[in-house]
PDB file of C-alpha atoms in Angstrom:
ATOM      1  CA  ALA A   1     -52.063   2.620  14.886  1.00 62.00           C
ATOM      2  CA  ALA A   2     -49.112   0.915  16.748  1.00 67.00           C
ATOM      3  CA  LYS A   3     -47.435  -1.500  15.639  1.00 78.00           C
ATOM      4  CA  ARG A   4     -46.799   1.076  12.384  1.00 87.00           C
ATOM      5  CA  ASP A   5     -44.983   3.094  14.712  1.00 89.00           C
ATOM      6  CA  GLN A   6     -43.216   0.454  16.186  1.00 89.00           C
ATOM      7  CA  LEU A   7     -41.643  -0.432  12.189  1.00 90.00           C
ATOM      8  CA  TYR A   8     -41.149   3.268  11.695  1.00 90.00           C
ATOM      9  CA  SER A   9     -38.803   3.260  14.521  1.00 90.00           C
ATOM     10  CA  LEU A  10     -36.767   0.119  13.793  1.00 89.00           C
ATOM     11  CA  ILE A  11     -36.639   1.622  10.097  1.00 90.00           C
ATOM     12  CA  LEU A  12     -34.657   4.212  11.272  1.00 90.00           C
ATOM     13  CA  ARG A  13     -32.909   2.576  13.734  1.00 88.00           C
ATOM     14  CA  TYR A  14     -31.662   0.845  11.066  1.00 86.00           C
ATOM     15  CA  LEU A  15     -31.494   3.729   8.242  1.00 86.00           C
ATOM     16  CA  ASP A  16     -28.691   4.807  11.353  1.00 84.00           C
ATOM     17  CA  LEU A  17     -27.067   2.205  11.737  1.00 81.00           C
ATOM     18  CA  SER A  18     -26.651   1.796   7.785  1.00 80.00           C
ATOM     19  CA  LYS A  19     -24.605   5.280   7.518  1.00 79.00           C
ATOM     20  CA  VAL A  20     -22.132   3.954   9.979  1.00 75.00           C
ATOM     21  CA  TYR A  21     -21.742   0.854   7.654  1.00 72.00           C
ATOM     22  CA  GLN A  22     -21.997   3.054   4.458  1.00 72.00           C
ATOM     23  CA  ARG A  23     -19.082   5.514   6.009  1.00 73.00           C
ATOM     24  CA  MET A  24     -16.632   2.766   6.472  1.00 70.00           C
ATOM     25  CA  ALA A  25     -17.529   0.453   3.439  1.00 67.00           C
ATOM     26  CA  LEU A  26     -16.450   3.454   1.446  1.00 66.00           C
ATOM     27  CA  SER A  27     -13.291   3.911   3.916  1.00 67.00           C
ATOM     28  CA  MET A  28     -12.116   0.231   3.320  1.00 62.00           C
ATOM     29  CA  GLY A  29     -12.578   1.316  -1.015  1.00 57.00           C
ATOM     30  CA  ARG A  30     -15.237  -0.937  -1.683  1.00 58.00           C
ATOM     31  CA  GLY A  31     -16.919   2.549  -3.213  1.00 55.00           C
ATOM     32  CA  ALA A  32     -20.627   3.385  -3.461  1.00 53.00           C
ATOM     33  CA  ALA A  33     -21.229   0.216  -6.675  1.00 60.00           C
ATOM     34  CA  ASP A  34     -21.272  -2.203  -5.265  1.00 73.00           C
ATOM     35  CA  PRO A  35     -24.758  -1.810  -2.963  1.00 74.00           C
ATOM     36  CA  ILE A  36     -26.267  -0.332  -5.775  1.00 80.00           C
ATOM     37  CA  ILE A  37     -25.121  -2.781  -8.309  1.00 84.00           C
ATOM     38  CA  GLU A  38     -26.457  -5.517  -4.889  1.00 82.00           C
ATOM     39  CA  HIS A  39     -29.513  -3.525  -4.246  1.00 84.00           C
ATOM     40  CA  ILE A  40     -30.567  -3.016  -7.460  1.00 89.00           C
ATOM     41  CA  GLY A  41     -30.094  -6.976  -7.686  1.00 89.00           C
ATOM     42  CA  LEU A  42     -31.955  -7.581  -5.084  1.00 89.00           C
ATOM     43  CA  LEU A  43     -35.118  -5.404  -5.895  1.00 92.00           C
ATOM     44  CA  GLU A  44     -35.617  -7.466  -9.440  1.00 94.00           C
ATOM     45  CA  ILE A  45     -35.174 -10.228  -7.717  1.00 94.00           C
ATOM     46  CA  LEU A  46     -38.631  -8.692  -5.108  1.00 92.00           C
ATOM     47  CA  GLU A  47     -40.294  -7.609  -8.009  1.00 95.00           C
ATOM     48  CA  ARG A  48     -40.665 -11.776  -9.160  1.00 96.00           C
ATOM     49  CA  ARG A  49     -41.687 -12.615  -6.111  1.00 94.00           C
ATOM     50  CA  ASP A  50     -37.931 -14.969  -6.032  1.00 95.00           C
ATOM     51  CA  ALA A  51     -38.377 -15.241  -1.788  1.00 93.00           C
ATOM     52  CA  GLU A  52     -35.330 -18.200  -2.578  1.00 95.00           C
ATOM     53  CA  GLY A  53     -33.487 -16.172  -4.998  1.00 94.00           C
ATOM     54  CA  ALA A  54     -34.050 -12.904  -2.200  1.00 92.00           C
ATOM     55  CA  CYS A  55     -32.287 -15.298   0.779  1.00 93.00           C
ATOM     56  CA  LYS A  56     -29.793 -16.186  -1.414  1.00 94.00           C
ATOM     57  CA  MET A  57     -28.570 -12.917  -1.726  1.00 90.00           C
ATOM     58  CA  VAL A  58     -29.257 -11.496   1.560  1.00 89.00           C
ATOM     59  CA  ARG A  59     -26.849 -14.540   2.616  1.00 91.00           C
ATOM     60  CA  ARG A  60     -24.304 -13.602  -0.161  1.00 88.00           C
ATOM     61  CA  HIS A  61     -24.325 -10.036   1.300  1.00 82.00           C
ATOM     62  CA  LEU A  62     -24.351 -10.152   5.303  1.00 84.00           C
ATOM     63  CA  GLU A  63     -21.446 -13.191   4.299  1.00 87.00           C
ATOM     64  CA  LEU A  64     -19.531 -10.319   2.605  1.00 81.00           C
ATOM     65  CA  THR A  65     -19.901  -7.988   5.612  1.00 78.00           C
ATOM     66  CA  MET A  66     -19.026  -9.952   7.618  1.00 82.00           C
ATOM     67  CA  ALA A  67     -15.888 -10.419   6.202  1.00 83.00           C
ATOM     68  CA  GLU A  68     -14.977  -6.928   5.616  1.00 78.00           C
ATOM     69  CA  LEU A  69     -15.351  -6.531   8.469  1.00 78.00           C
ATOM     70  CA  LEU A  70     -13.754  -9.235  10.260  1.00 83.00           C
ATOM     71  CA  SER A  71     -10.788  -8.250   7.631  1.00 82.00           C
ATOM     72  CA  LEU A  72     -11.473  -4.086   9.335  1.00 77.00           C
ATOM     73  CA  PHE A  73     -11.458  -4.913  12.976  1.00 78.00           C
ATOM     74  CA  ASN A  74      -8.715  -7.248  12.080  1.00 83.00           C
ATOM     75  CA  GLU A  75      -6.230  -4.318  10.240  1.00 81.00           C
ATOM     76  CA  HIS A  76      -7.606  -2.256  13.548  1.00 74.00           C
ATOM     77  CA  GLN A  77      -5.842  -4.205  16.290  1.00 80.00           C
ATOM     78  CA  LYS A  78      -2.734  -5.282  14.067  1.00 84.00           C
ATOM     79  CA  LYS A  79      -2.544  -1.572  13.834  1.00 82.00           C
ATOM     80  CA  GLU A  80      -3.087  -0.999  17.454  1.00 82.00           C
ATOM     81  CA  GLN A  81       0.060  -4.176  18.959  1.00 86.00           C
ATOM     82  CA  SER A  82       2.425  -2.275  16.531  1.00 80.00           C
TER      83      SER A  82
END
């Protein structure tokens, strides 16, 4: 039961963190379509039990997210310096 509680707590924490990212993504103009398409694609890959495909997709998603965040932070710094 303790492991289940820990997992539940971890899931809730990441859901809270994802809300911050979702607000940021919408404010950057990426919109809601891309994440929905990505998640549908990931579910399809997982249904096929394609671990390698899932890893590639998640890696691509994280790299895109990192690039978007870096761009957002760089824009914010430029505005503060102006």
